Amino acid sequence: MLIKNQIYETTVTDYTAEGQGVAHIEGCAVFIPNAIAGERVRVRIEKAQKTWAAGKIVELLEKSPHRVNRECPVAKLCGGCDFWHMDYEEECRLKAERVRACLNRIGGEALEEVPILAAPSCYGYRNKAQYPVSMKKSRAYAGFYRAGTHDVVENPRCLILPEESDAVKNAVMDYGNQYRVSVYDEATGKGLLRHIYVRRGAVSGQILVCLVVNGQSLPKADALISRLKAIPGFTTLVLSVNTKKGNAVLGDKFVTLYGPGYIEDTLCGLHFRLSPRSFYQVNHHQAERLYRAAIDQAGITKADTVLDLYCGVGTITLAMAGAAGKVIGVEVIPQAVEDAKDNARRNGIENAEFFCGDAGQAALELEKNGVHPDVVVVDPPRKGLNADTIEALHRMSPRRIVYVSCDPATLARDVSLLKQRGYELKTAQAADLFPRCAHVETVVLLSKGEIDSKNIRVEFSLEDMDMSEFQDGATYPQIKAYVLEHTGLKVSSLYISQVKKKCGLEVGKNYNLPKSEDSRQAPTCPPEKENAIREALQYFGMI
Ligand code: SAH
């Protein structure tokens, strides 16, 4: 175990999912913020556990050629971005490498390279901002949380946002300070202003301002509206009522104070209406490239029915409608489904249908009613597909599955589960929609017996499936890789078998006994690792 506060010399070799540098000292993984792979550093250990530690650079002995001066003055404090200390080339390399490593380690692939669509610009690309509001010396201000805290860091000009976004933030804060509008305090649950949410259509320039408040109304709303009207593109002001404690930003009730309550934008040549609750990719240019890649991979013909699960306002569904016979979208947020239906109408698309519900349950229901799509697109949130969705995909047995993902680890887990159900990974493409931030998008194509007749496909899928693998769930190496990716912890096969047993799961013969003859001396899985393993078992749908 490394010693807290001691200084060690080491070389950074890799990155965590959050973009921190990783080094290995005495067999222990050390996570080092702001470190770049290849750098030789002296680190002070700030937290030491058995298998991992957290360190801080105290001296940079050998600098990476990719290290740059931070352009953002608050980059070190603000938790919004992760990569202002490195050039964009290294950022893209590490993102593509992360996707490749996940698909290989968790997904069981052997990819030598995953290409990445790099963004043409790292500035002003982000069309949505959510600024938490705070109070300092009786002055209200808004900014972004410092990493891992709810301390709000002020930044007069955020480089990844359009100028109009910061102009809205300033207008709201000027109004708040002039009329002494109270600011929400997380500790007491008192005060009105919580968040300023701004969304701007990249093509339309229309701006939606949504104020999240701990109350039912806004004092002097007219004074705010007249300030906002001075900002080019301001279209609508909506109040989101959130009187609950907790981290959820938006409340359930929305009150439109000015304008139509939504904005419009153009994407992939189609027109979209966007309500505050609806998801819409924040990087317009890169989203178009990602969707084009998804559409190319889908290989749709006019004879095809396409099912788009997790469809949001129908962006991908409607972009595919022209090439397909029929498209069906499923989405859980009612407002987004209303937007999607309206979007089909406003684009004159008649072969699209939308359903509101959980993707997995809706897909199972559609399958029961005889819907057998030829192509399924899935674009789930970070947690990936749930067991119902995997089961529905298995039953529907589409020729192709196009998986758009915002988390390479859960993508890789799901790829592995779909491979157990007869699919093969055909292509993988990463796309950078979040320059300077650690998130990365990926689109992969999975396909299965590309034969036209559905009957033949069903027979093929049943006969060719290895049912034993299906029942056992993830393999030990997959569980280990998943735990390492998500927590940085290394877990032994023995520990996995102990947790599997506790959960009432079958364990292979070899794992029933520890290597040591005397089982009393066998180490037992510490709680921290047990939790991590349980989480992996849950992710793999085994418990
Ligand atoms: N494909 C869309 C949206 C992708 S984001 C686009 O690119 O614009 C993921 C979407 O899944 C969000 O709209 C979210 O509301 C929705 N979602 C989250 N959980 C869901 C579930 N269990 N079932 C269906 N949709 C869900």
XYZ file of C-alpha atoms and ligand atoms in Angstrom:
569
model
C 0.000 0.000 0.000
C 1.288 3.469 -0.842
C 1.789 5.941 1.974
C -0.377 9.017 2.277
C 1.453 12.347 1.852
C 4.582 10.607 0.619
C 6.006 11.729 -2.713
C 6.702 9.167 -5.457
C 8.244 9.492 -8.904
C 6.374 7.787 -11.721
C 5.364 7.805 -15.392
C 1.774 8.406 -16.480
C 0.666 5.608 -18.782
C -3.064 5.900 -19.298
C -6.295 7.770 -18.493
C -9.408 7.058 -16.434
C -12.906 7.361 -17.911
C -13.029 10.867 -16.403
C -9.804 11.864 -18.155
C -7.440 11.777 -15.164
C -3.946 10.402 -15.724
C -3.160 6.912 -14.439
C 0.234 5.631 -13.272
C 1.185 2.378 -11.587
C 3.364 2.454 -8.488
C 4.197 -0.779 -6.671
C 1.294 -2.515 -8.396
C -1.152 0.149 -7.275
C -3.122 2.290 -9.760
C -2.637 5.989 -9.000
C -5.118 8.500 -10.391
C -3.560 11.890 -11.109
C -5.679 14.848 -12.238
C -4.238 17.044 -15.018
C -1.571 14.487 -15.964
C -0.868 13.500 -19.566
C 0.184 10.031 -20.737
C 3.949 9.797 -21.193
C 4.728 12.448 -18.573
C 7.260 11.775 -15.835
C 5.934 13.276 -12.615
C 6.498 13.500 -8.885
C 3.177 12.971 -7.135
C 2.040 13.405 -3.575
C -0.340 10.641 -2.485
C -3.509 12.227 -1.130
C -5.582 9.104 -0.633
C -4.272 5.548 -0.375
C -6.246 2.325 -0.633
C -4.943 -1.189 -1.128
C -5.212 -1.308 -4.923
C -5.559 2.319 -5.862
C -4.529 5.784 -4.762
C -5.182 9.392 -5.655
C -2.205 11.669 -6.202
C -1.439 15.241 -7.108
C 1.406 16.432 -9.323
C 3.995 18.305 -7.238
C 6.616 18.452 -9.979
C 6.496 17.860 -13.696
C 9.822 16.158 -14.490
C 9.184 15.450 -18.175
C 6.435 17.366 -19.921
C 4.333 15.828 -22.670
C 4.634 17.564 -26.061
C 0.814 17.635 -25.884
C 0.760 19.871 -22.804
C -0.548 23.379 -23.477
C -1.295 26.517 -21.440
C -4.903 26.530 -20.320
C -6.927 29.006 -22.365
C -9.745 28.949 -19.851
C -8.811 30.993 -16.769
C -10.952 28.901 -14.411
C -10.205 25.485 -15.953
C -8.382 24.245 -12.863
C -11.324 25.007 -10.570
C -14.381 24.454 -12.743
C -15.713 20.910 -13.011
C -17.281 21.548 -16.425
C -14.309 20.653 -18.654
C -11.463 18.152 -18.286
C -8.856 18.761 -20.967
C -7.749 22.391 -21.205
C -4.228 21.280 -20.183
C -3.666 19.180 -23.334
C -3.900 19.753 -27.078
C -6.926 18.544 -29.000
C -4.925 15.873 -30.822
C -4.150 14.047 -27.573
C -7.765 14.460 -26.404
C -9.070 12.746 -29.554
C -6.443 10.033 -29.304
C -7.363 9.195 -25.720
C -11.105 9.193 -26.498
C -10.716 6.828 -29.449
C -8.413 4.658 -27.355
C -10.952 4.516 -24.533
C -13.647 3.278 -26.911
C -11.259 0.700 -28.351
C -10.134 -0.499 -24.912
C -13.729 -0.896 -23.670
C -14.854 -2.794 -26.764
C -11.851 -5.094 -26.466
C -11.728 -5.619 -22.700
C -15.449 -5.654 -21.887
C -16.901 -6.396 -25.318
C -14.502 -9.229 -26.118
C -13.411 -7.670 -29.433
C -9.865 -7.461 -30.807
C -10.027 -4.076 -32.538
C -6.699 -2.535 -33.490
C -8.111 0.913 -33.964
C -11.384 2.797 -33.587
C -11.568 5.920 -35.796
C -12.870 9.153 -34.268
C -14.689 12.053 -35.900
C -12.792 15.023 -34.438
C -14.674 18.294 -34.032
C -13.699 21.196 -36.310
C -13.874 23.593 -33.340
C -13.594 23.363 -29.574
C -15.181 26.776 -29.018
C -18.781 27.914 -28.605
C -20.153 24.552 -29.716
C -22.330 23.747 -26.720
C -25.927 24.727 -27.401
C -27.198 24.033 -23.920
C -26.040 25.286 -20.536
C -27.333 24.729 -17.026
C -25.863 27.252 -14.613
C -26.448 26.682 -10.911
C -27.119 29.928 -9.026
C -25.341 30.761 -5.786
C -24.773 33.677 -3.447
C -21.538 35.339 -2.332
C -21.339 38.477 -0.156
C -25.081 39.087 -0.692
C -24.610 39.060 -4.472
C -26.222 36.376 -6.629
C -23.980 34.770 -9.263
C -24.106 31.743 -11.546
C -21.451 29.440 -12.951
C -20.568 25.759 -12.850
C -19.892 23.351 -10.026
C -16.322 22.748 -8.932
C -15.538 19.066 -9.635
C -17.047 16.760 -7.017
C -18.716 19.604 -5.063
C -21.672 21.957 -5.225
C -19.487 25.060 -4.893
C -20.292 27.323 -7.829
C -17.287 28.638 -9.763
C -17.911 31.888 -11.585
C -16.643 32.300 -15.130
C -17.402 35.527 -16.999
C -16.981 33.832 -20.377
C -17.197 30.052 -20.818
C -15.263 29.169 -23.999
C -17.337 26.158 -25.035
C -20.616 28.104 -24.895
C -21.964 30.615 -27.407
C -21.769 34.242 -26.229
C -25.566 34.504 -26.137
C -25.661 31.871 -23.417
C -23.458 33.897 -21.072
C -25.449 37.016 -22.009
C -28.623 35.272 -20.753
C -26.872 34.258 -17.549
C -25.726 37.849 -16.959
C -29.179 39.263 -17.717
C -30.834 36.912 -15.228
C -28.255 37.696 -12.543
C -28.563 41.473 -13.094
C -32.332 41.148 -12.744
C -31.952 38.929 -9.648
C -29.579 41.346 -7.945
C -31.581 44.464 -8.862
C -34.859 43.068 -7.481
C -33.222 41.101 -4.642
C -34.712 37.820 -5.811
C -33.689 35.177 -3.302
C -31.279 32.387 -4.210
C -31.909 28.738 -3.383
C -29.857 27.334 -0.532
C -29.360 23.564 -0.703
C -28.784 23.283 3.039
C -32.016 24.963 4.151
C -34.168 24.309 1.067
C -35.108 28.021 1.089
C -34.731 30.665 -1.635
C -36.135 30.919 -5.155
C -33.578 30.846 -8.004
C -31.937 27.445 -8.518
C -30.669 27.065 -12.083
C -30.564 29.020 -15.318
C -31.021 26.671 -18.236
C -30.334 28.090 -21.707
C -30.780 26.270 -25.004
C -29.936 27.874 -28.355
C -30.748 26.471 -31.786
C -27.443 26.370 -33.668
C -29.082 27.031 -37.035
C -32.187 28.992 -36.002
C -30.406 31.085 -33.362
C -33.609 30.855 -31.268
C -33.031 30.915 -27.506
C -35.061 29.194 -24.817
C -34.506 30.393 -21.265
C -35.787 28.120 -18.549
C -35.489 29.342 -14.971
C -35.596 26.598 -12.389
C -37.222 27.948 -9.250
C -38.140 26.721 -5.810
C -41.587 28.323 -5.968
C -44.618 28.756 -8.193
C -43.973 32.178 -9.741
C -41.341 34.780 -10.525
C -41.462 38.326 -9.095
C -41.112 41.179 -11.625
C -41.122 38.725 -14.541
C -41.723 41.605 -16.985
C -38.494 43.276 -15.941
C -36.594 40.068 -16.713
C -38.364 39.579 -20.043
C -37.465 43.079 -21.202
C -33.798 42.454 -20.340
C -33.851 39.116 -22.197
C -35.461 40.720 -25.250
C -32.263 42.722 -25.725
C -30.403 39.470 -26.475
C -30.568 38.530 -30.181
C -32.521 35.300 -30.689
C -34.366 35.298 -27.353
C -37.603 33.435 -28.112
C -39.205 32.078 -24.970
C -39.037 32.119 -21.169
C -40.270 29.127 -19.199
C -40.394 28.567 -15.455
C -39.569 25.088 -14.211
C -41.025 24.550 -10.763
C -38.688 22.415 -8.655
C -39.480 22.509 -4.943
C -37.812 19.194 -4.153
C -34.473 18.809 -2.424
C -31.905 16.793 -4.347
C -29.749 16.931 -7.452
C -32.397 16.794 -10.196
C -32.166 20.095 -12.040
C -35.577 20.352 -13.684
C -38.894 20.110 -11.864
C -42.013 18.414 -13.218
C -44.110 21.530 -13.760
C -43.402 24.054 -16.540
C -45.038 27.475 -16.845
C -44.483 29.510 -20.009
C -43.987 33.199 -19.169
C -43.139 34.462 -22.637
C -43.253 33.072 -26.200
C -44.314 29.595 -27.319
C -42.580 27.553 -24.575
C -40.267 25.833 -27.066
C -37.712 26.719 -29.749
C -37.149 25.363 -33.241
C -33.985 24.234 -34.968
C -32.876 22.483 -38.143
C -30.876 19.253 -38.053
C -29.996 16.882 -40.927
C -32.174 19.072 -43.174
C -35.284 18.606 -40.986
C -37.111 21.037 -38.720
C -37.482 20.260 -35.037
C -39.483 21.686 -32.174
C -37.671 21.405 -28.840
C -39.372 21.682 -25.443
C -37.332 22.269 -22.290
C -37.696 18.653 -21.113
C -36.675 17.129 -24.459
C -33.198 15.826 -25.133
C -31.300 17.435 -28.021
C -27.608 16.827 -28.722
C -25.591 19.849 -27.604
C -23.066 19.876 -30.468
C -25.044 20.474 -33.653
C -22.315 19.944 -36.252
C -20.949 16.783 -34.651
C -24.442 15.398 -33.973
C -25.181 15.634 -37.687
C -22.000 13.708 -38.455
C -22.830 11.093 -35.810
C -26.362 10.623 -37.155
C -25.076 10.410 -40.745
C -22.726 7.637 -39.631
C -25.655 5.877 -37.919
C -27.825 6.216 -41.038
C -25.030 4.895 -43.290
C -24.503 1.909 -41.030
C -28.216 1.114 -40.897
C -28.249 0.299 -44.637
C -32.017 0.894 -44.834
C -34.180 0.062 -47.846
C -37.739 1.099 -48.697
C -38.919 -2.380 -47.661
C -37.610 -1.934 -44.114
C -39.334 -1.170 -40.846
C -37.000 0.726 -38.511
C -37.471 0.875 -34.748
C -35.696 3.764 -32.981
C -35.517 3.140 -29.235
C -34.719 6.101 -26.929
C -35.693 8.430 -29.798
C -35.974 11.800 -27.996
C -37.716 14.307 -30.285
C -37.338 11.901 -33.201
C -34.093 13.261 -34.656
C -32.689 9.909 -35.849
C -36.149 8.396 -36.477
C -37.185 11.169 -38.837
C -33.757 11.421 -40.489
C -34.172 7.725 -41.403
C -37.844 7.954 -42.440
C -37.132 8.950 -46.038
C -35.103 5.809 -46.740
C -37.399 3.377 -44.887
C -40.853 1.895 -45.433
C -41.881 2.702 -41.895
C -40.197 4.122 -38.781
C -41.297 3.740 -35.163
C -39.854 5.768 -32.292
C -40.058 5.001 -28.555
C -39.249 7.539 -25.845
C -40.033 7.777 -22.121
C -40.468 11.569 -21.702
C -44.029 12.576 -22.713
C -43.013 16.124 -23.773
C -40.346 14.702 -26.082
C -42.896 12.312 -27.653
C -45.254 15.254 -28.236
C -42.360 17.105 -29.867
C -41.541 14.027 -31.988
C -45.128 13.734 -33.268
C -45.203 17.435 -34.041
C -41.819 17.134 -35.768
C -43.127 14.387 -38.072
C -46.053 16.656 -38.995
C -43.990 19.775 -39.564
C -41.695 17.849 -41.929
C -44.598 16.216 -43.781
C -43.421 12.728 -42.754
C -46.284 10.231 -42.791
C -44.556 6.903 -42.250
C -43.482 7.630 -38.651
C -45.188 6.543 -35.443
C -44.145 7.405 -31.888
C -44.871 5.699 -28.587
C -44.304 6.953 -25.068
C -42.915 4.399 -22.645
C -39.914 2.497 -21.400
C -37.885 1.326 -24.396
C -37.586 -2.287 -23.248
C -41.215 -2.720 -22.237
C -42.520 -0.965 -25.347
C -40.281 -3.076 -27.582
C -41.501 -6.300 -25.919
C -45.071 -5.121 -26.420
C -44.479 -4.239 -30.068
C -42.921 -7.661 -30.623
C -45.946 -9.371 -29.045
C -48.124 -7.423 -31.467
C -46.196 -8.797 -34.413
C -43.791 -5.904 -35.094
C -40.538 -7.364 -36.418
C -38.298 -4.468 -37.428
C -35.535 -5.066 -39.941
C -33.285 -2.468 -38.340
C -33.286 -1.255 -34.733
C -31.502 1.889 -33.607
C -30.798 2.304 -29.898
C -29.450 5.493 -28.316
C -29.805 4.968 -24.557
C -28.604 7.179 -21.683
C -25.291 6.358 -19.991
C -26.558 3.313 -18.142
C -27.078 1.537 -21.454
C -29.747 -1.016 -22.334
C -31.787 -2.770 -19.680
C -32.564 -6.489 -19.632
C -35.987 -5.986 -21.269
C -34.462 -4.165 -24.217
C -31.836 -6.869 -24.737
C -34.573 -9.517 -24.536
C -36.789 -7.607 -26.989
C -33.888 -7.243 -29.443
C -33.273 -10.964 -29.141
C -36.907 -11.804 -29.843
C -37.308 -9.304 -32.667
C -34.063 -10.480 -34.222
C -33.534 -7.494 -36.551
C -31.002 -7.840 -39.350
C -29.052 -4.861 -38.035
C -28.737 -3.052 -34.746
C -27.210 0.419 -34.828
C -26.131 1.346 -31.323
C -25.420 5.016 -30.582
C -23.806 5.341 -27.176
C -22.572 8.028 -24.802
C -20.736 5.564 -22.529
C -18.208 3.155 -24.054
C -18.247 0.854 -20.998
C -21.980 0.141 -21.036
C -21.890 -0.008 -24.842
C -19.206 -2.693 -24.646
C -21.194 -4.633 -22.037
C -24.278 -4.558 -24.276
C -22.248 -5.530 -27.347
C -21.083 -8.554 -25.410
C -24.674 -9.441 -24.423
C -25.857 -9.057 -28.025
C -22.977 -11.180 -29.293
C -24.209 -13.928 -26.982
C -27.502 -13.636 -28.848
C -26.003 -14.191 -32.266
C -24.937 -10.690 -33.320
C -21.535 -9.709 -34.653
C -19.864 -6.327 -34.298
C -19.291 -5.008 -37.821
C -18.058 -1.450 -37.405
C -17.255 0.970 -34.595
C -16.908 4.713 -34.995
C -16.220 7.207 -32.197
C -17.317 10.830 -32.483
C -16.257 13.796 -30.394
C -19.351 15.795 -29.484
C -17.837 17.260 -26.324
C -14.436 18.865 -27.027
C -12.472 19.645 -23.829
C -14.743 17.298 -21.805
C -14.186 13.607 -21.138
C -17.407 12.245 -22.665
C -17.260 10.477 -26.006
C -19.976 9.192 -28.333
C -19.741 5.988 -30.336
C -21.839 4.398 -33.026
C -21.488 0.691 -33.728
C -23.158 -1.632 -36.177
C -24.121 -5.125 -35.090
C -25.581 -7.541 -37.560
C -26.877 -11.056 -37.675
C -27.318 -13.447 -40.630
C -28.084 -10.836 -43.235
C -30.651 -12.996 -44.995
C -33.866 -11.467 -46.253
C -36.519 -13.915 -45.064
C -37.604 -13.347 -41.471
C -38.425 -17.027 -40.956
C -34.936 -18.099 -41.863
C -33.572 -15.466 -39.522
C -35.567 -16.779 -36.591
C -34.432 -20.377 -37.158
C -30.880 -19.205 -37.530
C -30.973 -17.270 -34.285
C -32.397 -20.100 -32.229
C -30.140 -22.820 -33.541
C -26.929 -20.890 -33.582
C -27.217 -19.470 -30.132
C -24.966 -20.792 -27.433
C -27.502 -21.111 -24.644
C -24.960 -22.005 -21.969
C -23.223 -18.670 -22.382
C -26.582 -16.951 -22.379
C -27.467 -18.434 -19.009
C -24.124 -17.761 -17.374
C -24.140 -14.044 -18.145
C -20.808 -12.234 -18.252
C -17.489 -14.064 -18.004
C -15.019 -13.442 -15.173
C -12.686 -11.367 -17.401
C -15.660 -9.269 -18.512
C -16.675 -8.615 -14.905
C -13.078 -7.756 -13.974
C -12.745 -5.377 -16.910
C -16.059 -3.725 -16.083
C -15.146 -3.199 -12.423
C -11.730 -1.797 -13.360
C -13.252 0.582 -15.904
C -15.891 1.894 -13.517
C -14.090 1.989 -10.187
C -10.400 1.514 -10.903
C -10.498 -1.553 -8.632
C -8.878 -4.837 -9.522
C -10.921 -7.815 -8.358
C -9.859 -11.444 -8.283
C -11.824 -14.393 -9.634
C -12.093 -15.615 -6.048
C -13.838 -12.419 -4.967
C -16.182 -12.575 -7.947
C -17.080 -16.148 -7.098
C -17.727 -15.188 -3.455
C -20.110 -12.402 -4.485
C -21.801 -14.581 -7.123
C -22.407 -17.216 -4.447
C -23.850 -14.622 -2.082
C -26.238 -13.603 -4.847
C -27.318 -17.199 -5.338
C -25.584 -17.521 -8.729
C -23.846 -20.625 -10.037
C -20.068 -20.476 -9.827
C -17.748 -22.591 -11.968
C -16.070 -25.538 -10.218
C -12.660 -23.919 -10.247
C -13.890 -20.958 -8.311
C -15.576 -22.810 -5.481
C -12.417 -23.216 -3.494
C -9.663 -20.757 -2.806
C -6.200 -21.780 -3.986
C -4.971 -22.120 -0.426
C -5.682 -25.502 1.116
C -6.890 -23.963 4.305
C -10.017 -22.087 3.424
C -9.990 -20.241 6.751
C -7.026 -18.294 5.436
C -8.737 -17.393 2.205
C -9.221 -13.663 1.881
C -12.809 -12.489 1.833
C -13.973 -9.851 -0.546
C -13.900 -6.396 1.099
C -17.213 -4.461 1.049
C -15.937 -1.846 -1.407
C -15.093 -4.538 -3.965
C -18.238 -6.477 -3.209
C -20.300 -3.391 -4.099
C -18.339 -2.921 -7.300
C -18.839 -6.570 -8.287
C -22.543 -6.446 -7.446
C -22.869 -3.385 -9.647
C -21.188 -5.263 -12.497
C -23.479 -8.279 -12.000
C -26.407 -5.931 -12.136
C -25.118 -4.265 -15.289
C -24.712 -7.645 -16.953
C -28.276 -8.515 -16.005
C -27.151 -11.424 -13.816
C -28.885 -10.186 -10.657
N -31.883 9.603 -30.083
C -32.216 10.870 -29.508
C -32.190 10.897 -27.990
C -31.026 10.229 -27.331
S -30.785 10.600 -25.627
C -31.312 11.960 -30.067
O -30.225 11.674 -30.534
O -31.707 13.130 -30.022
C -31.580 9.298 -24.811
C -33.071 9.435 -24.750
O -33.579 8.299 -24.063
C -33.580 10.650 -23.997
O -34.507 11.321 -24.806
C -34.261 10.071 -22.754
O -35.386 10.812 -22.342
C -34.671 8.693 -23.257
N -34.849 7.645 -22.248
C -34.228 7.492 -21.057
N -34.615 6.362 -20.455
C -35.517 5.761 -21.289
C -36.265 4.565 -21.222
N -36.166 3.750 -20.172
N -37.075 4.257 -22.241
C -37.185 5.086 -23.315
N -36.493 6.237 -23.429
C -35.667 6.578 -22.436
